PDB file of C-alpha atoms in Angstrom:
ATOM      1  CA  UNK A   1      84.321 -32.611  83.652  1.00 79.00           C
ATOM      2  CA  UNK A   2      85.575 -35.640  83.567  1.00 92.00           C
ATOM      3  CA  UNK A   3      87.524 -37.493  86.235  1.00 95.00           C
ATOM      4  CA  UNK A   4      89.505 -40.527  86.227  1.00 96.00           C
ATOM      5  CA  UNK A   5      91.283 -41.897  89.353  1.00 95.00           C
ATOM      6  CA  UNK A   6      93.994 -44.284  90.109  1.00 96.00           C
ATOM      7  CA  UNK A   7      94.464 -46.526  93.327  1.00 96.00           C
ATOM      8  CA  UNK A   8      96.094 -49.758  94.908  1.00 97.00           C
ATOM      9  CA  UNK A   9     100.096 -48.097  93.256  1.00 97.00           C
ATOM     10  CA  UNK A  10     103.136 -49.079  95.358  1.00 97.00           C
ATOM     11  CA  UNK A  11     105.564 -50.996  97.179  1.00 98.00           C
ATOM     12  CA  UNK A  12     106.014 -55.397  95.902  1.00 98.00           C
ATOM     13  CA  UNK A  13     108.959 -57.458  95.947  1.00 98.00           C
ATOM     14  CA  UNK A  14     109.398 -58.779  93.158  1.00 98.00           C
ATOM     15  CA  UNK A  15     107.215 -62.315  92.854  1.00 98.00           C
ATOM     16  CA  UNK A  16     105.276 -60.034  94.226  1.00 98.00           C
ATOM     17  CA  UNK A  17     101.055 -58.976  94.075  1.00 98.00           C
ATOM     18  CA  UNK A  18      99.554 -55.234  93.526  1.00 98.00           C
ATOM     19  CA  UNK A  19      95.378 -54.624  92.140  1.00 98.00           C
ATOM     20  CA  UNK A  20      95.183 -51.600  90.577  1.00 98.00           C
ATOM     21  CA  UNK A  21      92.075 -49.675  90.232  1.00 98.00           C
ATOM     22  CA  UNK A  22      90.297 -46.571  88.080  1.00 97.00           C
ATOM     23  CA  UNK A  23      87.300 -45.216  88.320  1.00 96.00           C
ATOM     24  CA  UNK A  24      85.738 -42.909  85.729  1.00 96.00           C
ATOM     25  CA  UNK A  25      83.435 -40.548  87.299  1.00 95.00           C
ATOM     26  CA  UNK A  26      81.040 -37.445  85.576  1.00 93.00           C
ATOM     27  CA  UNK A  27      78.846 -37.396  82.723  1.00 92.00           C
ATOM     28  CA  UNK A  28      79.871 -40.319  80.801  1.00 92.00           C
ATOM     29  CA  UNK A  29      77.014 -42.304  78.352  1.00 91.00           C
ATOM     30  CA  UNK A  30      78.203 -44.057  77.382  1.00 91.00           C
ATOM     31  CA  UNK A  31      82.661 -45.953  78.014  1.00 92.00           C
ATOM     32  CA  UNK A  32      83.993 -47.336  74.462  1.00 92.00           C
ATOM     33  CA  UNK A  33      86.886 -48.956  75.947  1.00 95.00           C
ATOM     34  CA  UNK A  34      89.599 -48.346  79.004  1.00 96.00           C
ATOM     35  CA  UNK A  35      93.110 -48.947  79.769  1.00 97.00           C
ATOM     36  CA  UNK A  36      96.107 -49.098  81.299  1.00 98.00           C
ATOM     37  CA  UNK A  37      99.762 -47.861  79.968  1.00 98.00           C
ATOM     38  CA  UNK A  38     102.648 -46.382  81.784  1.00 98.00           C
ATOM     39  CA  UNK A  39     106.178 -45.120  81.586  1.00 98.00           C
ATOM     40  CA  UNK A  40     109.020 -45.276  83.907  1.00 96.00           C
ATOM     41  CA  UNK A  41     111.613 -41.982  83.385  1.00 92.00           C
ATOM     42  CA  UNK A  42     112.726 -41.366  79.918  1.00 93.00           C
ATOM     43  CA  UNK A  43     111.461 -44.049  78.398  1.00 96.00           C
ATOM     44  CA  UNK A  44     107.717 -43.741  76.064  1.00 96.00           C
ATOM     45  CA  UNK A  45     104.816 -44.422  77.780  1.00 97.00           C
ATOM     46  CA  UNK A  46     103.395 -47.807  76.583  1.00 97.00           C
ATOM     47  CA  UNK A  47     100.194 -49.561  76.361  1.00 98.00           C
ATOM     48  CA  UNK A  48     100.315 -52.497  79.115  1.00 98.00           C
ATOM     49  CA  UNK A  49      96.220 -53.380  79.158  1.00 98.00           C
ATOM     50  CA  UNK A  50      92.780 -53.231  77.362  1.00 98.00           C
ATOM     51  CA  UNK A  51      88.979 -53.835  77.921  1.00 97.00           C
ATOM     52  CA  UNK A  52      86.405 -53.174  75.094  1.00 95.00           C
ATOM     53  CA  UNK A  53      83.062 -52.455  76.342  1.00 90.00           C
ATOM     54  CA  UNK A  54      81.995 -55.270  75.220  1.00 91.00           C
ATOM     55  CA  UNK A  55      84.766 -57.414  77.562  1.00 92.00           C
ATOM     56  CA  UNK A  56      87.144 -57.755  73.952  1.00 96.00           C
ATOM     57  CA  UNK A  57      91.156 -57.728  76.338  1.00 98.00           C
ATOM     58  CA  UNK A  58      94.123 -56.682  74.898  1.00 97.00           C
ATOM     59  CA  UNK A  59      97.533 -57.293  76.342  1.00 98.00           C
ATOM     60  CA  UNK A  60     101.099 -55.883  75.838  1.00 98.00           C
ATOM     61  CA  UNK A  61     103.749 -59.392  74.923  1.00 98.00           C
ATOM     62  CA  UNK A  62     105.977 -58.118  78.294  1.00 97.00           C
ATOM     63  CA  UNK A  63     102.739 -58.955  80.313  1.00 98.00           C
ATOM     64  CA  UNK A  64     100.588 -61.582  78.884  1.00 98.00           C
ATOM     65  CA  UNK A  65     100.344 -64.600  81.748  1.00 98.00           C
ATOM     66  CA  UNK A  66     101.165 -62.632  84.166  1.00 98.00           C
ATOM     67  CA  UNK A  67      98.354 -58.938  84.460  1.00 98.00           C
ATOM     68  CA  UNK A  68      95.182 -59.448  83.935  1.00 98.00           C
ATOM     69  CA  UNK A  69      92.724 -56.504  82.989  1.00 98.00           C
ATOM     70  CA  UNK A  70      88.891 -56.498  84.243  1.00 97.00           C
ATOM     71  CA  UNK A  71      86.164 -54.406  84.587  1.00 96.00           C
ATOM     72  CA  UNK A  72      83.078 -53.518  86.648  1.00 93.00           C
ATOM     73  CA  UNK A  73      80.464 -51.431  83.758  1.00 88.00           C
ATOM     74  CA  UNK A  74      77.642 -50.606  86.658  1.00 90.00           C
ATOM     75  CA  UNK A  75      80.991 -48.739  88.288  1.00 92.00           C
ATOM     76  CA  UNK A  76      82.908 -47.312  85.348  1.00 93.00           C
ATOM     77  CA  UNK A  77      85.685 -48.683  86.695  1.00 95.00           C
ATOM     78  CA  UNK A  78      88.429 -50.916  85.487  1.00 97.00           C
ATOM     79  CA  UNK A  79      91.307 -53.104  87.366  1.00 98.00           C
ATOM     80  CA  UNK A  80      94.594 -54.529  86.835  1.00 98.00           C
ATOM     81  CA  UNK A  81      95.806 -57.384  88.324  1.00 98.00           C
ATOM     82  CA  UNK A  82      98.879 -57.847  88.605  1.00 98.00           C
ATOM     83  CA  UNK A  83     101.092 -61.308  89.402  1.00 98.00           C
ATOM     84  CA  UNK A  84     104.560 -61.982  89.058  1.00 98.00           C
ATOM     85  CA  UNK A  85     105.381 -58.754  89.573  1.00 98.00           C
ATOM     86  CA  UNK A  86     109.078 -57.891  88.043  1.00 98.00           C
ATOM     87  CA  UNK A  87     111.753 -55.486  88.392  1.00 97.00           C
ATOM     88  CA  UNK A  88     110.624 -54.453  84.868  1.00 96.00           C
ATOM     89  CA  UNK A  89     107.054 -53.331  86.137  1.00 98.00           C
ATOM     90  CA  UNK A  90     108.630 -50.421  87.900  1.00 98.00           C
ATOM     91  CA  UNK A  91     106.386 -47.747  86.037  1.00 98.00           C
ATOM     92  CA  UNK A  92     104.027 -44.802  86.368  1.00 98.00           C
ATOM     93  CA  UNK A  93     100.411 -46.979  85.289  1.00 98.00           C
ATOM     94  CA  UNK A  94      98.397 -44.623  83.477  1.00 98.00           C
ATOM     95  CA  UNK A  95      94.379 -44.996  83.670  1.00 97.00           C
ATOM     96  CA  UNK A  96      92.898 -44.108  79.971  1.00 97.00           C
ATOM     97  CA  UNK A  97      89.331 -44.549  78.859  1.00 96.00           C
ATOM     98  CA  UNK A  98      87.777 -43.495  76.043  1.00 96.00           C
ATOM     99  CA  UNK A  99      84.143 -42.468  76.059  1.00 94.00           C
ATOM    100  CA  UNK A 100      81.385 -40.809  75.325  1.00 93.00           C
ATOM    101  CA  UNK A 101      79.369 -37.999  77.293  1.00 90.00           C
ATOM    102  CA  UNK A 102      76.265 -37.262  77.407  1.00 89.00           C
ATOM    103  CA  UNK A 103      75.240 -35.173  74.120  1.00 87.00           C
ATOM    104  CA  UNK A 104      78.204 -36.240  72.283  1.00 86.00           C
ATOM    105  CA  UNK A 105      78.474 -38.884  69.965  1.00 85.00           C
ATOM    106  CA  UNK A 106      82.050 -39.115  69.308  1.00 91.00           C
ATOM    107  CA  UNK A 107      84.966 -41.300  71.756  1.00 91.00           C
ATOM    108  CA  UNK A 108      87.268 -38.087  73.478  1.00 93.00           C
ATOM    109  CA  UNK A 109      90.240 -40.314  75.084  1.00 96.00           C
ATOM    110  CA  UNK A 110      90.575 -39.429  79.592  1.00 96.00           C
ATOM    111  CA  UNK A 111      93.710 -39.864  81.579  1.00 97.00           C
ATOM    112  CA  UNK A 112      94.116 -40.099  85.457  1.00 97.00           C
ATOM    113  CA  UNK A 113      97.115 -38.623  87.321  1.00 96.00           C
ATOM    114  CA  UNK A 114      98.911 -42.041  87.738  1.00 97.00           C
ATOM    115  CA  UNK A 115      99.658 -44.159  89.931  1.00 97.00           C
ATOM    116  CA  UNK A 116     103.544 -45.425  91.265  1.00 98.00           C
ATOM    117  CA  UNK A 117     104.792 -49.288  91.031  1.00 98.00           C
ATOM    118  CA  UNK A 118     107.656 -49.888  92.791  1.00 98.00           C
ATOM    119  CA  UNK A 119     109.506 -53.535  92.522  1.00 98.00           C
ATOM    120  CA  UNK A 120     111.906 -54.091  94.107  1.00 96.00           C
ATOM    121  CA  UNK A 121     113.363 -56.169  96.973  1.00 92.00           C
TER     122      UNK A 121
END
């Protein structure tokens, strides 16, 4: 069974920073992409940032210039560095991985359980 474990969430003041981590484990053959989503109460889940296996990145307009996604391929881990945080960044942040497992030739999406990020003074 594939497992994604997020860490690094917490309470931070506006203008502060947090670094989220997501480590994947299981019978992973290759990872096509990893991404961070977030969801606030009463709101739909939205894509925050994504990174492909070759290192290309994509960001939501609301976080461009403030957030940076990166990866450590050897550790099957993706990070989200969040700077200049705003109250509207408050949400549960979820890690998603699109990956091929051993013996499977197509991608499947896997989700972590989420980590709470609260930005408040």
